[in-house]
């Protein structure tokens, strides 16, 4: 059973096109994320949704628009693709875990990634 | 802005040797996460460190957290080839904000 899944795994497209990446998690988590990993393996958060509400929106171009139809899904739509958008995009999910004493932690589980290549 | 720095960025070591990867961060967070990424694969959670002085061990890997020094270490004991991967530490910028900042990653190669 796949915990966090993404489609497609590979996406090759021309500059200027519009594309979408889909993400689904079956872990029952409340929070989902999109990350971008560049060619140097640097991983940067793009968006975070908690209970379908956008809570983190990093300095990402307006061409990127996330959508969360329900808690189990977080899709990423990209308009007018540019060369610099080429990267691996990871979806992740997490659920706050509470410890005795009231402290908490938030371990993330990642999808397999979508390698986007813009030509 | 929170900075999370790892060193070294690249590490090539012989099987059987010990080494330590360092993760320095600039926030007061007491939650630190370590992840492993195999080439072309996703990230897998290794350790969650929850307080100052926390130490966790799994096989040949041991992670520790010193929140006063804002430093976490990932120690590798008697490395084996299967440990070759990229290791990331991550910190939440402010607890409860769901904004995680990942370190630069340490690409480890264990030579047979």
mmCIF file of C-alpha atoms in Angstrom:
data_model
loop_
_atom_site.group_PDB
_atom_site.id
_atom_site.type_symbol
_atom_site.label_atom_id
_atom_site.label_comp_id
_atom_site.label_asym_id
_atom_site.label_seq_id
_atom_site.Cartn_x
_atom_site.Cartn_y
_atom_site.Cartn_z
ATOM 1 C CA UNK A 1 0.000 0.000 0.000
ATOM 2 C CA UNK A 2 1.482 3.299 -1.102
ATOM 3 C CA UNK A 3 1.292 5.905 1.650
ATOM 4 C CA UNK A 4 1.942 9.045 -0.416
ATOM 5 C CA UNK A 5 1.603 8.738 -4.175
ATOM 6 C CA UNK A 6 2.227 11.207 -6.968
ATOM 7 C CA UNK A 7 1.408 11.215 -10.649
ATOM 8 C CA UNK A 8 3.012 11.442 -13.039
ATOM 9 C CA UNK A 9 6.477 10.222 -12.091
ATOM 10 C CA UNK A 10 8.038 11.920 -15.107
ATOM 11 C CA UNK A 11 6.807 14.959 -16.984
ATOM 12 C CA UNK A 12 8.531 16.343 -20.063
ATOM 13 C CA UNK A 13 6.964 19.391 -21.652
ATOM 14 C CA UNK A 14 7.646 22.496 -23.701
ATOM 15 C CA UNK A 15 8.110 25.985 -22.339
ATOM 16 C CA UNK A 16 4.857 27.880 -22.082
ATOM 17 C CA UNK A 17 2.690 24.827 -21.477
ATOM 18 C CA UNK A 18 0.447 24.287 -18.461
ATOM 19 C CA UNK A 19 0.749 21.077 -16.439
ATOM 20 C CA UNK A 20 -0.539 19.504 -13.252
ATOM 21 C CA UNK A 21 0.923 17.100 -10.723
ATOM 22 C CA UNK A 22 -1.348 15.123 -8.435
ATOM 23 C CA UNK A 23 -0.704 13.875 -4.936
ATOM 24 C CA UNK A 24 -2.697 11.570 -2.713
ATOM 25 C CA UNK A 25 -2.032 10.249 0.767
ATOM 26 C CA UNK A 26 -3.820 7.390 2.495
ATOM 27 C CA UNK A 27 -2.288 7.967 5.934
ATOM 28 C CA UNK A 28 -5.165 10.040 7.262
ATOM 29 C CA UNK A 29 -2.844 13.018 7.780
ATOM 30 C CA UNK A 30 -4.123 16.557 8.158
ATOM 31 C CA UNK A 31 -1.195 18.371 6.581
ATOM 32 C CA UNK A 32 0.236 18.143 3.084
ATOM 33 C CA UNK A 33 3.163 19.899 1.434
ATOM 34 C CA UNK A 34 4.824 20.582 -1.881
ATOM 35 C CA UNK A 35 8.605 20.795 -2.086
ATOM 36 C CA UNK A 36 10.914 21.582 -4.975
ATOM 37 C CA UNK A 37 14.287 19.861 -5.232
ATOM 38 C CA UNK A 38 16.700 21.454 -7.665
ATOM 39 C CA UNK A 39 19.589 19.904 -9.539
ATOM 40 C CA UNK A 40 21.908 20.467 -6.564
ATOM 41 C CA UNK A 41 19.541 18.465 -4.365
ATOM 42 C CA UNK A 42 18.531 21.547 -2.411
ATOM 43 C CA UNK A 43 15.027 21.011 -1.026
ATOM 44 C CA UNK A 44 12.725 23.995 -0.552
ATOM 45 C CA UNK A 45 9.185 24.141 0.750
ATOM 46 C CA UNK A 46 6.656 25.705 -1.616
ATOM 47 C CA UNK A 47 3.252 25.223 -0.023
ATOM 48 C CA UNK A 48 1.691 23.675 3.014
ATOM 49 C CA UNK A 49 -1.983 22.854 3.561
ATOM 50 C CA UNK A 50 -3.601 21.926 6.831
ATOM 51 C CA UNK A 51 -7.137 20.542 6.698
ATOM 52 C CA UNK A 52 -7.501 21.840 3.124
ATOM 53 C CA UNK A 53 -6.483 25.353 4.147
ATOM 54 C CA UNK A 54 -3.357 27.003 2.745
ATOM 55 C CA UNK A 55 -1.021 27.834 5.608
ATOM 56 C CA UNK A 56 2.364 28.216 3.978
ATOM 57 C CA UNK A 57 2.875 29.961 0.670
ATOM 58 C CA UNK A 58 6.518 30.618 0.107
ATOM 59 C CA UNK A 59 7.856 33.094 -2.423
ATOM 60 C CA UNK A 60 6.663 31.022 -5.337
ATOM 61 C CA UNK A 61 5.635 32.604 -8.667
ATOM 62 C CA UNK A 62 1.895 33.040 -9.208
ATOM 63 C CA UNK A 63 2.185 30.533 -12.019
ATOM 64 C CA UNK A 64 2.150 27.841 -9.337
ATOM 65 C CA UNK A 65 -1.263 27.173 -7.872
ATOM 66 C CA UNK A 66 -1.942 24.415 -5.383
ATOM 67 C CA UNK A 67 -5.392 22.973 -4.840
ATOM 68 C CA UNK A 68 -6.597 20.706 -2.085
ATOM 69 C CA UNK A 69 -10.030 19.235 -2.869
ATOM 70 C CA UNK A 70 -9.953 17.225 0.353
ATOM 71 C CA UNK A 71 -7.508 16.331 3.124
ATOM 72 C CA UNK A 72 -6.138 13.352 1.200
ATOM 73 C CA UNK A 73 -5.286 15.216 -1.990
ATOM 74 C CA UNK A 74 -3.033 18.127 -2.874
ATOM 75 C CA UNK A 75 -2.501 18.964 -6.524
ATOM 76 C CA UNK A 76 -0.078 21.420 -8.073
ATOM 77 C CA UNK A 77 -0.905 23.270 -11.269
ATOM 78 C CA UNK A 78 1.800 25.171 -13.105
ATOM 79 C CA UNK A 79 1.010 27.711 -15.808
ATOM 80 C CA UNK A 80 3.322 28.969 -18.534
ATOM 81 C CA UNK A 81 6.159 26.622 -17.683
ATOM 82 C CA UNK A 82 9.681 28.023 -17.775
ATOM 83 C CA UNK A 83 13.082 26.354 -18.102
ATOM 84 C CA UNK A 84 13.833 27.162 -14.468
ATOM 85 C CA UNK A 85 10.860 25.097 -13.340
ATOM 86 C CA UNK A 86 12.735 21.931 -14.220
ATOM 87 C CA UNK A 87 13.224 20.084 -10.949
ATOM 88 C CA UNK A 88 11.900 17.193 -8.905
ATOM 89 C CA UNK A 89 8.703 18.045 -7.058
ATOM 90 C CA UNK A 90 7.900 16.133 -3.894
ATOM 91 C CA UNK A 91 4.622 15.912 -2.125
ATOM 92 C CA UNK A 92 4.642 15.084 1.583
ATOM 93 C CA UNK A 93 2.154 14.658 4.392
ATOM 94 C CA UNK A 94 2.312 14.733 8.156
ATOM 95 C CA UNK A 95 0.208 14.521 11.268
ATOM 96 C CA UNK A 96 1.041 16.164 14.557
ATOM 97 C CA UNK A 97 1.961 13.584 17.192
ATOM 98 C CA UNK A 98 1.474 14.584 20.829
ATOM 99 C CA UNK A 99 3.695 13.511 23.670
ATOM 100 C CA UNK A 100 3.098 13.361 27.381
ATOM 101 C CA UNK A 101 3.663 16.845 28.743
ATOM 102 C CA UNK A 102 1.981 18.568 25.821
ATOM 103 C CA UNK A 103 4.883 18.744 23.384
ATOM 104 C CA UNK A 104 4.493 17.552 19.820
ATOM 105 C CA UNK A 105 6.353 16.675 16.664
ATOM 106 C CA UNK A 106 5.478 16.468 12.999
ATOM 107 C CA UNK A 107 7.265 13.780 11.012
ATOM 108 C CA UNK A 108 6.789 14.067 7.280
ATOM 109 C CA UNK A 109 6.248 11.243 4.791
ATOM 110 C CA UNK A 110 7.264 11.905 1.227
ATOM 111 C CA UNK A 111 5.895 10.793 -2.110
ATOM 112 C CA UNK A 112 8.121 9.300 -4.814
ATOM 113 C CA UNK A 113 8.608 12.624 -6.585
ATOM 114 C CA UNK A 114 7.764 13.974 -10.032
ATOM 115 C CA UNK A 115 10.683 14.824 -12.284
ATOM 116 C CA UNK A 116 9.638 17.789 -14.393
ATOM 117 C CA UNK A 117 11.724 18.660 -17.433
ATOM 118 C CA UNK A 118 10.890 21.807 -19.359
ATOM 119 C CA UNK A 119 12.397 21.994 -22.855
ATOM 120 C CA UNK B 1 15.512 33.889 8.179
ATOM 121 C CA UNK B 2 16.242 30.410 9.468
ATOM 122 C CA UNK B 3 19.384 28.836 8.110
ATOM 123 C CA UNK B 4 20.178 25.151 8.290
ATOM 124 C CA UNK B 5 23.688 24.214 7.291
ATOM 125 C CA UNK B 6 25.199 20.795 6.993
ATOM 126 C CA UNK B 7 28.791 19.803 6.670
ATOM 127 C CA UNK B 8 30.391 18.247 4.944
ATOM 128 C CA UNK B 9 28.427 18.561 1.713
ATOM 129 C CA UNK B 10 30.179 15.555 0.256
ATOM 130 C CA UNK B 11 31.729 12.663 2.108
ATOM 131 C CA UNK B 12 33.572 9.753 0.626
ATOM 132 C CA UNK B 13 34.644 7.153 3.122
ATOM 133 C CA UNK B 14 35.942 3.632 3.269
ATOM 134 C CA UNK B 15 33.857 0.781 4.565
ATOM 135 C CA UNK B 16 34.462 0.120 8.223
ATOM 136 C CA UNK B 17 35.318 3.730 9.085
ATOM 137 C CA UNK B 18 33.460 6.084 11.413
ATOM 138 C CA UNK B 19 32.370 9.597 10.575
ATOM 139 C CA UNK B 20 30.054 12.367 11.726
ATOM 140 C CA UNK B 21 27.777 14.678 9.761
ATOM 141 C CA UNK B 22 26.972 18.019 11.360
ATOM 142 C CA UNK B 23 23.785 20.059 11.135
ATOM 143 C CA UNK B 24 23.809 23.637 12.433
ATOM 144 C CA UNK B 25 20.641 25.724 12.565
ATOM 145 C CA UNK B 26 19.866 29.289 13.540
ATOM 146 C CA UNK B 27 16.498 28.991 15.305
ATOM 147 C CA UNK B 28 15.586 28.028 18.852
ATOM 148 C CA UNK B 29 13.606 24.997 17.699
ATOM 149 C CA UNK B 30 13.944 21.847 19.778
ATOM 150 C CA UNK B 31 12.632 19.580 17.046
ATOM 151 C CA UNK B 32 15.019 18.219 14.481
ATOM 152 C CA UNK B 33 14.436 15.617 11.804
ATOM 153 C CA UNK B 34 16.869 13.501 9.811
ATOM 154 C CA UNK B 35 15.973 12.062 6.413
ATOM 155 C CA UNK B 36 17.734 9.808 3.962
ATOM 156 C CA UNK B 37 17.453 10.029 0.187
ATOM 157 C CA UNK B 38 18.794 7.315 -2.111
ATOM 158 C CA UNK B 39 19.749 8.428 -5.647
ATOM 159 C CA UNK B 40 16.638 9.039 -7.724
ATOM 160 C CA UNK B 41 14.375 8.138 -4.828
ATOM 161 C CA UNK B 42 12.191 9.816 -2.269
ATOM 162 C CA UNK B 43 13.063 10.947 1.246
ATOM 163 C CA UNK B 44 12.720 8.511 4.111
ATOM 164 C CA UNK B 45 12.438 9.577 7.716
ATOM 165 C CA UNK B 46 15.319 8.343 9.871
ATOM 166 C CA UNK B 47 15.115 10.098 13.214
ATOM 167 C CA UNK B 48 12.971 12.580 15.068
ATOM 168 C CA UNK B 49 14.857 14.358 17.858
ATOM 169 C CA UNK B 50 12.566 16.022 20.338
ATOM 170 C CA UNK B 51 14.586 17.684 23.053
ATOM 171 C CA UNK B 52 17.964 18.849 24.164
ATOM 172 C CA UNK B 53 20.248 15.899 24.710
ATOM 173 C CA UNK B 54 18.087 13.514 22.679
ATOM 174 C CA UNK B 55 19.961 10.583 21.213
ATOM 175 C CA UNK B 56 18.523 8.005 18.848
ATOM 176 C CA UNK B 57 20.201 5.015 17.258
ATOM 177 C CA UNK B 58 19.260 2.727 14.418
ATOM 178 C CA UNK B 59 21.816 0.205 13.271
ATOM 179 C CA UNK B 60 25.049 1.991 12.381
ATOM 180 C CA UNK B 61 23.510 5.462 12.596
ATOM 181 C CA UNK B 62 23.197 7.523 15.735
ATOM 182 C CA UNK B 63 21.717 11.009 15.881
ATOM 183 C CA UNK B 64 21.944 13.535 18.695
ATOM 184 C CA UNK B 65 20.635 17.002 19.399
ATOM 185 C CA UNK B 66 22.135 19.883 21.361
ATOM 186 C CA UNK B 67 19.574 22.685 21.299
ATOM 187 C CA UNK B 68 21.810 25.083 23.214
ATOM 188 C CA UNK B 69 24.505 24.801 20.578
ATOM 189 C CA UNK B 70 21.826 24.543 17.854
ATOM 190 C CA UNK B 71 23.630 21.516 16.565
ATOM 191 C CA UNK B 72 22.670 18.002 15.602
ATOM 192 C CA UNK B 73 25.051 15.246 14.633
ATOM 193 C CA UNK B 74 24.565 12.064 12.657
ATOM 194 C CA UNK B 75 27.293 9.591 13.510
ATOM 195 C CA UNK B 76 28.083 6.666 11.260
ATOM 196 C CA UNK B 77 29.794 3.672 12.814
ATOM 197 C CA UNK B 78 31.690 1.130 10.721
ATOM 198 C CA UNK B 79 30.193 2.342 7.460
ATOM 199 C CA UNK B 80 28.917 -0.122 4.885
ATOM 200 C CA UNK B 81 28.165 0.454 1.214
ATOM 201 C CA UNK B 82 24.394 0.347 1.822
ATOM 202 C CA UNK B 83 24.642 3.598 3.758
ATOM 203 C CA UNK B 84 25.567 5.501 0.595
ATOM 204 C CA UNK B 85 22.853 8.145 0.186
ATOM 205 C CA UNK B 86 22.180 11.826 0.764
ATOM 206 C CA UNK B 87 21.292 12.747 4.335
ATOM 207 C CA UNK B 88 19.211 15.799 5.191
ATOM 208 C CA UNK B 89 18.429 17.415 8.480
ATOM 209 C CA UNK B 90 15.318 19.593 8.798
ATOM 210 C CA UNK B 91 13.999 22.052 11.343
ATOM 211 C CA UNK B 92 10.624 23.758 11.591
ATOM 212 C CA UNK B 93 11.140 27.485 11.392
ATOM 213 C CA UNK B 94 8.708 28.141 14.204
ATOM 214 C CA UNK B 95 6.991 25.280 16.048
ATOM 215 C CA UNK B 96 3.487 24.781 14.744
ATOM 216 C CA UNK B 97 3.943 26.731 11.504
ATOM 217 C CA UNK B 98 4.467 23.662 9.304
ATOM 218 C CA UNK B 99 7.302 25.468 7.556
ATOM 219 C CA UNK B 100 10.261 23.143 7.431
ATOM 220 C CA UNK B 101 13.686 24.248 6.381
ATOM 221 C CA UNK B 102 15.944 21.536 5.095
ATOM 222 C CA UNK B 103 19.691 21.514 5.334
ATOM 223 C CA UNK B 104 21.880 21.506 2.271
ATOM 224 C CA UNK B 105 22.243 17.726 2.416
ATOM 225 C CA UNK B 106 25.340 15.576 2.823
ATOM 226 C CA UNK B 107 26.052 13.224 -0.018
ATOM 227 C CA UNK B 108 27.702 10.160 1.466
ATOM 228 C CA UNK B 109 29.545 7.621 -0.614
ATOM 229 C CA UNK B 110 30.904 4.534 1.104
ATOM 230 C CA UNK B 111 33.610 2.829 -0.869
ATOM 231 C CA UNK B 112 34.009 -0.925 -0.691
#
